[in-house]
């Protein structure tokens, strides 16, 4: 894995090979490799998975209906279900053509990470757990949020597409390219051993499948030197057999690199078109005997079963692509899903809760602001974009964007209904409390001058990231110089950083006049309103860091930068994940590196105290070495059995209301020092105490046994830690298996 990472049952061969065998290292090759036949066998072949009969009553019904539907189709109609066509009336980025004689209206596929892209008034908001921590490279946290996201999307009959499966950990060489010698360079190969795959990169996908995700999107990269969208080990062996996935697999856009072999490997749908590989070529493969017709039947049935599972066959279900006309200016029904009474407050709350205070000077300086008469504002990030939808920087190597950053770039970008910028919200506050606001946004370097009467100076900077290219660094000299220049002139300098991932702060963090630093992350359209409520103490900050912030870039070692094509693998770039499961706080714990701010860290306007840790085994629960349950969505059903309860209490010792995200960590024998295995956010009034309860499931306490190909409980003592961050853990205990 390369930094940053924000993310990818029975088998024929277990992956116990040394990493150098995955990548065909220089020990085995002394000249440039020019054919991918060199890598054959590094990802084992798994035969096409059997068609599910349904892991639940609803899926069973959906598959019965789908079987009847598909039985009425011609070979060509079945094939047409498996590849996209250009939609003539909508702006769907992917579209499956209708079969009107059977009442099938087609399927619209659309980007929707932060709202439906190109739609008028559809946004996304956070569920309760997202108000505690955000998506990160921690598998447990990412898995909980993935499951919540899947359930939230699908409860309204929309199929969630969980991506990218799997190992999509850098953007450099994510797609084939041509080098300076006009030679084809294949996509990067993420070379991941079986144990690391299951315990780290597969974990959140397993949670998404358990939550019932109807779709999985395979990734651009190769996995152990086999393209992700035609990797039978991943799609047939792991996803459809081991995890019991009920839905269908779709390519990322233009990620298909083979014909019927990809279908046999478990791919069900290709986007945005059949290209040169599928379409008529797929039916030709059946006609000439290259592919069994049952494979196409399986693909079509999975797609139609998913369509039935989410009620998209019902008469009152909207037409595919509703609200996304082609062209956008065409007359159409305006979708107003974003102004339902509850959503506006939830969006604001989500923006508030995403802020993390990491430095604060108590007293007259720092936060919250104490009725300032004059506030001065600096920095390019304080102002609204010049257009909506917002644009990404023209320079792909840019580390910042010259506007307030509310979302990242790429497929997850959207066009919000409005944008409340920090400067606009601060101006409104100045109007309301009769204070004065000065600002200098045009001085985009370190030459800005500060009014000597300023009670507080707010400096706004950002750290940009986008799909399609890797961040060139985790801080920039330009913004650091601006902060230090203002701090040299202002006794109460407060830094707000809108960041898409880790941003180093050590260049200015110890400046005596930098009194507070807050990571605002990607707050969305209510950015300014949310920030002002925090700056002025209307509500206290309670977000937690979903990553560690190191003191220097070298703390990451080789994980800092993406892996380029090099050596004998000039045409077949290799990324060997030699670090295994040791990334982020696991790596810092293992290497005894002290970060500037650890995973799960935050400061509050109050103080919390933990007490009364208790660990109880659930009566009748089995702690046998291996699970024995049937395969359901997510894997063997007893992986989700609760084996232990952990309880404790947290008290608010301060004088203001506060919310605390309590975090449970487990030290599994022989594994990392500690791993997140639970979190809970509670509101605690001053002087009050709140009880906490966590459940530990079998999977939470297991490691992946690469020989048995099962999750395995370890014999011995498990350490239990509870507290406010990965390194602030005042309560410790143990359980024994």
XYZ file of N, CA and C in Angstrom, residues 187-392:
618
model
N -1.375 -1.776 -16.083
C -1.757 -1.180 -14.802
C -0.886 -1.734 -13.677
N -0.765 -0.950 -12.627
C -0.014 -1.364 -11.444
C -0.590 -2.660 -10.877
N 0.273 -3.543 -10.426
C -0.179 -4.764 -9.758
C -0.016 -4.600 -8.254
N -1.117 -4.690 -7.528
C -1.083 -4.686 -6.064
C -0.849 -6.122 -5.612
N 0.343 -6.380 -5.100
C 0.728 -7.738 -4.717
C 0.549 -7.908 -3.213
N -0.545 -8.550 -2.837
C -0.972 -8.624 -1.441
C -1.115 -10.082 -1.032
N -0.496 -10.461 0.078
C -0.617 -11.833 0.552
C -2.006 -12.077 1.133
N -2.366 -13.331 1.277
C -3.715 -13.744 1.652
C -4.117 -13.237 3.033
N -3.212 -13.281 3.979
C -3.512 -12.836 5.344
C -3.782 -11.337 5.380
N -2.905 -10.567 4.739
C -3.095 -9.117 4.695
C -4.371 -8.757 3.956
N -4.644 -9.459 2.870
C -5.871 -9.200 2.119
C -7.088 -9.321 3.027
N -7.205 -10.416 3.746
C -8.397 -10.651 4.557
C -8.474 -9.732 5.770
N -7.358 -9.499 6.428
C -7.393 -8.750 7.681
C -7.421 -7.243 7.473
N -7.084 -6.780 6.275
C -7.012 -5.339 6.050
C -7.875 -4.886 4.874
N -7.546 -5.296 3.677
C -8.169 -4.716 2.491
C -9.533 -5.312 2.152
N -9.749 -6.569 2.466
C -11.035 -7.207 2.195
C -12.062 -6.915 3.283
N -11.584 -6.615 4.492
C -12.459 -6.462 5.662
C -13.662 -5.551 5.416
N -13.480 -4.316 4.936
C -14.661 -3.455 4.734
C -15.594 -3.953 3.641
N -15.063 -4.631 2.621
C -15.939 -5.219 1.607
C -16.798 -6.319 2.222
N -16.218 -7.057 3.147
C -16.981 -8.101 3.824
C -18.148 -7.494 4.591
N -17.916 -6.367 5.246
C -18.999 -5.677 5.955
C -20.062 -5.179 4.990
N -19.635 -4.678 3.841
C -20.602 -4.193 2.852
C -21.457 -5.335 2.318
N -20.836 -6.483 2.064
C -21.598 -7.647 1.605
C -22.551 -8.103 2.695
N -22.088 -8.102 3.945
C -22.958 -8.472 5.061
C -24.166 -7.542 5.132
N -23.970 -6.271 4.807
C -25.057 -5.287 4.829
C -25.987 -5.428 3.635
N -25.630 -6.277 2.672
C -26.514 -6.542 1.543
C -26.240 -5.751 0.293
N -25.018 -5.235 0.124
C -24.746 -4.448 -1.077
C -25.132 -5.228 -2.329
N -25.829 -4.551 -3.243
C -26.303 -5.216 -4.447
C -25.289 -5.251 -5.568
N -24.215 -4.477 -5.419
C -23.238 -4.398 -6.498
C -21.844 -4.208 -5.935
N -20.883 -4.810 -6.578
C -19.466 -4.595 -6.298
C -18.814 -4.131 -7.593
N -18.010 -3.068 -7.506
C -17.266 -2.596 -8.673
C -15.822 -3.055 -8.562
N -15.365 -3.806 -9.554
C -13.974 -4.247 -9.575
C -13.076 -3.086 -10.008
N -11.799 -3.194 -9.685
C -10.907 -2.045 -9.804
C -10.034 -2.086 -11.052
N -9.412 -0.939 -11.342
C -8.546 -0.807 -12.510
C -7.255 -1.618 -12.373
N -6.740 -1.661 -11.169
C -5.420 -2.248 -10.970
C -5.416 -3.758 -11.189
N -4.236 -4.292 -11.367
C -4.072 -5.738 -11.323
C -3.904 -6.160 -9.863
N -4.294 -7.372 -9.579
C -4.140 -7.919 -8.234
C -3.323 -9.198 -8.356
N -2.134 -9.189 -7.744
C -1.208 -10.320 -7.906
C -1.059 -10.682 -9.385
N -0.934 -9.606 -10.195
C -0.635 -9.679 -11.627
C -1.753 -10.237 -12.493
N -2.968 -10.179 -11.993
C -4.145 -10.487 -12.806
C -5.104 -9.318 -12.673
N -5.580 -8.776 -13.803
C -6.461 -7.611 -13.744
C -7.652 -7.880 -12.829
N -7.971 -6.878 -12.009
C -9.011 -7.043 -11.001
C -10.341 -7.491 -11.556
N -10.698 -7.023 -12.752
C -12.007 -7.343 -13.321
C -12.026 -8.666 -14.073
N -10.912 -9.372 -14.078
C -10.913 -10.725 -14.637
C -10.105 -11.654 -13.735
N -10.115 -11.339 -12.433
C -9.392 -12.129 -11.444
C -10.361 -13.110 -10.800
N -10.284 -14.370 -11.201
C -11.253 -15.362 -10.730
C -11.081 -15.681 -9.256
N -9.871 -15.565 -8.746
C -9.645 -15.785 -7.311
C -10.452 -14.787 -6.494
N -10.411 -13.521 -6.909
C -11.134 -12.481 -6.181
C -12.638 -12.591 -6.376
N -13.073 -12.682 -7.641
C -14.499 -12.552 -7.942
C -15.275 -13.846 -7.705
N -14.755 -14.945 -8.165
C -15.438 -16.222 -7.946
C -15.125 -16.793 -6.567
N -13.823 -16.924 -6.281
C -13.419 -17.629 -5.073
C -13.735 -16.905 -3.791
N -13.406 -15.603 -3.736
C -13.584 -14.863 -2.487
C -14.946 -14.196 -2.417
N -15.272 -13.382 -3.410
C -16.491 -12.579 -3.326
C -17.753 -13.442 -3.378
N -17.858 -14.283 -4.387
C -19.118 -15.000 -4.604
C -19.229 -16.294 -3.800
N -18.095 -16.924 -3.488
C -18.155 -18.164 -2.720
C -17.895 -17.918 -1.234
N -16.712 -17.402 -0.911
C -16.362 -17.215 0.506
C -17.282 -16.220 1.205
N -17.598 -15.109 0.546
C -18.414 -14.063 1.169
C -19.896 -14.184 0.846
N -20.275 -15.082 -0.017
C -21.693 -15.286 -0.305
C -22.378 -14.085 -0.924
N -21.657 -13.333 -1.757
C -22.211 -12.138 -2.394
C -23.365 -12.514 -3.317
N -24.496 -11.805 -3.186
C -25.710 -12.145 -3.922
C -25.933 -11.300 -5.173
N -25.288 -10.152 -5.266
C -25.549 -9.232 -6.364
C -24.684 -9.502 -7.584
N -24.368 -8.424 -8.328
C -23.571 -8.576 -9.549
C -22.334 -7.694 -9.489
N -21.335 -8.064 -10.270
C -20.060 -7.347 -10.329
C -20.011 -6.529 -11.610
N -19.641 -5.246 -11.487
C -19.513 -4.362 -12.642
C -18.094 -3.822 -12.700
N -17.609 -3.568 -13.902
C -16.277 -2.976 -14.041
C -16.297 -1.510 -13.636
N -15.138 -1.015 -13.217
C -14.935 0.419 -13.283
C -14.912 0.771 -14.768
N -15.072 2.048 -15.071
C -15.273 2.449 -16.463
C -14.033 2.137 -17.305
N -14.259 1.329 -18.335
C -13.226 0.911 -19.285
C -12.134 0.066 -18.620
N -12.520 -0.709 -17.614
C -11.551 -1.551 -16.907
C -11.540 -2.988 -17.403
N -12.221 -3.255 -18.517
C -12.231 -4.607 -19.068
C -11.038 -4.793 -19.998
N -10.297 -5.884 -19.784
C -9.105 -6.149 -20.598
C -9.139 -7.535 -21.233
N -10.299 -8.176 -21.225
C -10.393 -9.501 -21.818
C -11.828 -9.811 -22.194
N -12.024 -10.857 -22.967
C -13.353 -11.224 -23.440
C -14.059 -12.187 -22.513
N -14.411 -13.350 -23.038
C -15.208 -14.288 -22.251
C -14.477 -14.771 -21.000
N -13.135 -14.688 -20.989
C -12.399 -15.124 -19.796
C -12.769 -14.276 -18.581
N -13.087 -12.987 -18.805
C -13.512 -12.130 -17.701
C -14.872 -12.570 -17.178
N -15.752 -12.971 -18.091
C -17.063 -13.472 -17.672
C -16.911 -14.746 -16.855
N -16.067 -15.643 -17.306
C -15.829 -16.876 -16.555
C -15.166 -16.597 -15.211
N -14.442 -15.481 -15.120
C -13.761 -15.118 -13.877
C -14.681 -14.440 -12.871
N -15.947 -14.223 -13.225
C -16.895 -13.686 -12.258
C -17.403 -12.302 -12.552
N -16.975 -11.682 -13.650
C -17.488 -10.367 -14.024
C -18.874 -10.521 -14.648
N -19.812 -9.661 -14.244
C -21.186 -9.761 -14.732
C -21.584 -8.641 -15.684
N -20.977 -7.469 -15.546
C -21.390 -6.316 -16.346
C -20.174 -5.452 -16.642
N -20.092 -4.929 -17.860
C -18.995 -4.059 -18.244
C -19.546 -2.680 -18.585
N -18.828 -1.645 -18.184
C -19.204 -0.261 -18.435
C -18.024 0.500 -19.015
N -18.316 1.549 -19.815
C -19.644 2.059 -20.183
C -20.239 1.389 -21.417
N -19.464 0.479 -22.057
C -19.963 -0.223 -23.245
C -19.307 -1.593 -23.299
N -19.757 -2.398 -24.252
C -19.151 -3.710 -24.408
C -17.776 -3.671 -25.032
N -17.464 -2.534 -25.666
C -16.165 -2.369 -26.291
C -15.879 -3.452 -27.313
N -14.613 -3.798 -27.439
C -14.219 -4.797 -28.432
C -14.275 -6.209 -27.866
N -14.541 -6.324 -26.557
C -14.457 -7.637 -25.927
C -15.808 -8.332 -25.763
N -16.855 -7.575 -25.379
C -18.130 -8.210 -25.087
C -19.125 -7.912 -26.210
N -20.392 -7.758 -25.890
C -21.381 -7.561 -26.936
C -21.498 -8.805 -27.801
N -21.416 -8.621 -29.098
C -21.559 -9.749 -30.028
C -20.457 -10.783 -29.836
N -19.304 -10.344 -29.335
C -18.209 -11.291 -29.130
C -18.510 -12.282 -28.008
N -19.327 -11.852 -27.042
C -19.681 -12.753 -25.952
C -20.595 -13.868 -26.454
N -21.582 -13.496 -27.250
C -22.465 -14.528 -27.818
C -21.708 -15.402 -28.812
N -20.744 -14.812 -29.513
C -19.933 -15.609 -30.440
C -19.123 -16.656 -29.685
N -18.641 -16.286 -28.492
C -17.869 -17.235 -27.684
C -18.720 -18.431 -27.273
N -20.002 -18.180 -27.042
C -20.915 -19.283 -26.720
C -21.171 -20.134 -27.959
N -21.394 -19.472 -29.069
C -21.723 -20.193 -30.303
C -20.573 -21.061 -30.801
N -19.327 -20.614 -30.558
C -18.198 -21.423 -31.033
C -17.657 -22.364 -29.964
N -18.347 -22.404 -28.818
C -17.977 -23.354 -27.780
C -16.890 -22.898 -26.832
N -16.422 -21.650 -26.955
C -15.370 -21.159 -26.065
C -15.881 -20.958 -24.639
N -17.147 -20.557 -24.507
C -17.736 -20.314 -23.195
C -19.059 -21.051 -23.078
N -19.302 -21.621 -21.919
C -20.558 -22.315 -21.678
C -21.695 -21.311 -21.564
N -22.835 -21.614 -22.152
C -23.988 -20.703 -22.116
C -24.469 -20.453 -20.700
N -24.191 -21.379 -19.782
C -24.635 -21.204 -18.399
C -23.957 -20.020 -17.726
N -22.760 -19.662 -18.193
C -22.064 -18.503 -17.620
C -22.852 -17.232 -17.908
N -23.311 -17.058 -19.138
C -24.109 -15.887 -19.496
C -25.447 -15.900 -18.759
N -26.055 -17.067 -18.628
C -27.304 -17.168 -17.866
C -27.095 -16.701 -16.430
N -25.977 -17.112 -15.851
C -25.639 -16.721 -14.482
C -25.515 -15.208 -14.370
N -24.801 -14.597 -15.310
C -24.591 -13.151 -15.300
C -25.915 -12.406 -15.406
N -26.719 -12.777 -16.387
C -28.002 -12.103 -16.600
C -28.922 -12.284 -15.400
N -28.913 -13.475 -14.811
C -29.787 -13.743 -13.670
C -29.372 -12.928 -12.458
N -28.071 -12.799 -12.209
C -27.606 -11.976 -11.084
C -28.057 -10.518 -11.261
N -27.939 -9.999 -12.458
C -28.316 -8.602 -12.713
C -29.814 -8.404 -12.507
N -30.627 -9.277 -13.068
C -32.076 -9.132 -12.953
C -32.551 -9.427 -11.533
N -31.917 -10.374 -10.838
C -32.287 -10.646 -9.445
C -32.063 -9.411 -8.582
N -30.980 -8.696 -8.828
C -30.705 -7.464 -8.080
C -31.756 -6.408 -8.397
N -32.153 -6.322 -9.641
C -33.215 -5.390 -10.065
C -34.504 -5.692 -9.310
N -34.862 -6.956 -9.192
C -36.060 -7.339 -8.437
C -35.876 -7.101 -6.934
N -34.697 -7.413 -6.412
C -34.451 -7.312 -4.969
C -34.737 -5.915 -4.445
N -34.473 -4.899 -5.262
C -34.646 -3.522 -4.798
C -35.902 -2.865 -5.360
N -36.827 -3.665 -5.824
C -38.136 -3.167 -6.222
C -38.139 -2.272 -7.426
N -37.122 -2.376 -8.260
C -37.061 -1.497 -9.422
C -37.993 -1.948 -10.551
N -38.649 -3.094 -10.358
C -39.644 -3.560 -11.318
C -41.028 -2.986 -11.047
N -41.213 -2.346 -9.894
C -42.535 -1.858 -9.509
C -42.969 -0.694 -10.396
N -44.281 -0.576 -10.604
C -44.814 0.440 -11.519
C -44.494 1.855 -11.066
N -44.473 2.082 -9.744
C -44.240 3.441 -9.253
C -42.756 3.765 -9.090
N -41.872 2.846 -9.476
C -40.444 3.140 -9.389
C -40.080 4.130 -10.497
N -39.333 5.195 -10.166
C -39.006 6.222 -11.177
C -38.275 5.637 -12.383
N -38.447 6.292 -13.521
C -37.735 5.874 -14.721
C -36.229 6.036 -14.524
N -35.426 5.175 -15.119
C -33.973 5.308 -15.004
C -33.497 6.682 -15.480
N -32.661 7.328 -14.679
C -32.108 8.621 -15.060
C -33.006 9.800 -14.786
N -34.054 9.621 -13.987
C -34.941 10.734 -13.690
C -34.145 11.868 -13.039
N -34.378 13.095 -13.485
C -33.684 14.253 -12.931
C -32.309 14.504 -13.502
N -31.874 13.662 -14.458
C -30.553 13.834 -15.075
C -30.742 13.888 -16.588
N -31.324 14.951 -17.113
C -31.665 14.982 -18.543
C -30.438 15.164 -19.429
N -30.587 14.809 -20.658
C -29.580 15.083 -21.684
C -30.226 15.971 -22.737
N -29.817 17.225 -22.909
C -28.797 17.912 -22.123
C -29.349 18.387 -20.781
N -28.465 18.896 -19.927
C -28.876 19.325 -18.592
C -29.883 20.467 -18.640
N -29.863 21.235 -19.738
C -30.774 22.376 -19.860
C -32.146 21.978 -20.375
N -32.324 20.707 -20.710
C -33.623 20.263 -21.231
C -34.687 20.365 -20.149
N -35.920 20.596 -20.554
C -37.017 20.681 -19.603
C -37.209 19.317 -18.934
N -37.287 19.332 -17.600
C -37.404 18.067 -16.883
C -37.968 18.320 -15.491
N -38.338 17.258 -14.836
C -38.837 17.344 -13.464
C -37.667 17.632 -12.533
N -37.799 18.685 -11.728
C -36.749 19.040 -10.776
C -36.887 18.155 -9.543
N -35.824 17.435 -9.224
C -35.836 16.587 -8.034
C -35.466 17.418 -6.820
N -36.328 17.440 -5.833
C -36.078 18.259 -4.648
C -35.940 17.365 -3.422
N -34.952 16.481 -3.476
C -34.740 15.569 -2.353
C -33.852 16.174 -1.282
N -33.233 17.308 -1.587
C -32.258 17.873 -0.653
C -32.870 18.823 0.357
N -34.121 19.215 0.176
C -34.712 20.195 1.083
C -35.802 19.594 1.951
N -35.827 18.276 2.074
C -36.745 17.697 3.047
C -36.331 18.221 4.412
N -37.302 18.480 5.309
C -36.992 19.187 6.555
C -35.817 18.623 7.338
N -35.700 17.311 7.388
C -34.657 16.727 8.232
C -33.268 16.804 7.613
N -33.189 16.851 6.281
C -31.880 16.705 5.655
C -30.992 17.927 5.864
N -31.557 19.128 5.892
C -30.727 20.321 6.035
C -29.994 20.318 7.370
N -30.695 19.952 8.439
C -30.047 19.933 9.745
C -29.021 18.816 9.832
N -29.327 17.687 9.204
C -28.378 16.577 9.226
C -27.113 16.938 8.458
N -27.272 17.634 7.329
C -26.110 18.075 6.568
C -25.248 19.033 7.385
N -25.893 19.953 8.090
C -25.148 20.883 8.937
C -24.446 20.137 10.059
N -25.157 19.214 10.696
C -24.545 18.444 11.778
C -23.340 17.655 11.281
N -23.478 17.090 10.097
C -22.374 16.321 9.529
C -21.152 17.203 9.322
N -21.373 18.417 8.838
C -20.261 19.349 8.642
C -19.610 19.708 9.970
N -20.422 19.961 10.980
C -19.896 20.308 12.304
C -19.054 19.170 12.865
N -19.611 17.962 12.805
C -18.974 16.819 13.447
C -17.713 16.372 12.723
N -17.531 16.809 11.486
C -16.331 16.433 10.756
C -15.112 17.256 11.114
N -15.285 18.328 11.879
C -14.153 19.157 12.294
C -13.443 18.525 13.491
N -12.118 18.588 13.477
C -11.321 18.025 14.568
C -10.349 19.091 15.064
N -10.488 19.463 16.323
C -9.590 20.427 16.964
C -8.373 19.673 17.485
N -7.181 20.043 17.011
C -5.984 19.308 17.421
C -5.033 20.139 18.279
N -5.166 21.468 18.253
C -4.373 22.315 19.143
C -5.266 23.423 19.655
N -5.123 23.750 20.934
C -5.901 24.855 21.486
C -5.202 25.406 22.714
N -5.225 26.729 22.838
C -4.661 27.415 23.992
C -5.805 27.920 24.848
N -5.955 27.351 26.017
C -7.060 27.754 26.879
C -6.843 29.165 27.408
N -7.941 29.878 27.584
C -7.861 31.225 28.129
C -8.334 32.262 27.136
N -7.713 33.448 27.184
C -8.160 34.549 26.335
C -7.849 34.301 24.864
N -6.821 33.508 24.595
C -6.476 33.198 23.210
C -7.015 31.821 22.840
N -7.011 31.524 21.547
C -7.481 30.228 21.096
C -8.986 30.179 20.967
N -9.552 28.989 21.134
C -10.979 28.759 20.939
C -11.645 28.275 22.221
N -12.951 28.593 22.361
C -13.777 29.401 21.453
C -13.418 30.878 21.538
N -13.744 31.622 20.500
C -13.476 33.053 20.479
C -14.258 33.750 21.583
N -13.606 34.714 22.222
C -14.201 35.412 23.359
C -14.669 36.811 22.948
N -15.825 36.888 22.298
C -16.413 38.166 21.876
C -15.395 39.086 21.205
N -14.760 38.660 20.140
C -13.750 39.501 19.493
C -14.375 40.732 18.845
N -13.680 41.858 18.975
C -14.158 43.067 18.324
C -13.682 43.170 16.894
N -12.485 42.643 16.612
C -11.905 42.692 15.273
C -11.313 41.328 14.930
N -11.824 40.741 13.878
C -11.317 39.457 13.384
C -10.752 39.676 11.988
N -9.526 39.212 11.759
C -8.889 39.317 10.446
C -8.800 37.934 9.815
N -9.114 37.882 8.523
C -9.189 36.607 7.804
C -8.166 36.600 6.675
N -7.431 35.502 6.567
C -6.409 35.348 5.531
C -6.515 33.948 4.916
N -6.053 33.852 3.682
C -5.945 32.537 3.070
C -6.927 32.280 1.953
N -6.428 31.626 0.944
C -7.170 31.331 -0.283
C -8.388 30.438 -0.055
N -8.399 29.697 1.047
C -9.477 28.731 1.277
C -10.718 29.366 1.899
N -10.697 30.656 2.180
C -11.818 31.278 2.887
C -12.995 31.616 1.990
N -12.804 31.636 0.684
C -13.828 32.177 -0.211
C -14.479 31.096 -1.064
N -15.682 31.413 -1.558
C -16.441 30.476 -2.382
C -15.772 30.263 -3.736
N -16.036 29.127 -4.370
C -15.549 28.907 -5.737
C -16.154 29.936 -6.684
N -15.514 30.139 -7.809
C -16.015 31.100 -8.789
C -17.144 30.526 -9.625
N -17.371 29.217 -9.537
C -18.482 28.602 -10.261
C -18.927 27.341 -9.527
N -20.134 26.904 -9.849
C -20.704 25.681 -9.296
C -21.373 24.925 -10.448
N -20.987 23.693 -10.782
C -20.096 22.816 -10.042
C -18.673 23.365 -9.954
N -18.026 23.056 -8.850
C -16.674 23.533 -8.631
C -15.712 22.825 -9.572
N -14.592 23.478 -9.839
C -13.593 22.934 -10.755
C -12.354 22.515 -9.977
N -11.676 21.497 -10.481
C -10.433 21.117 -9.836
C -9.288 21.910 -10.452
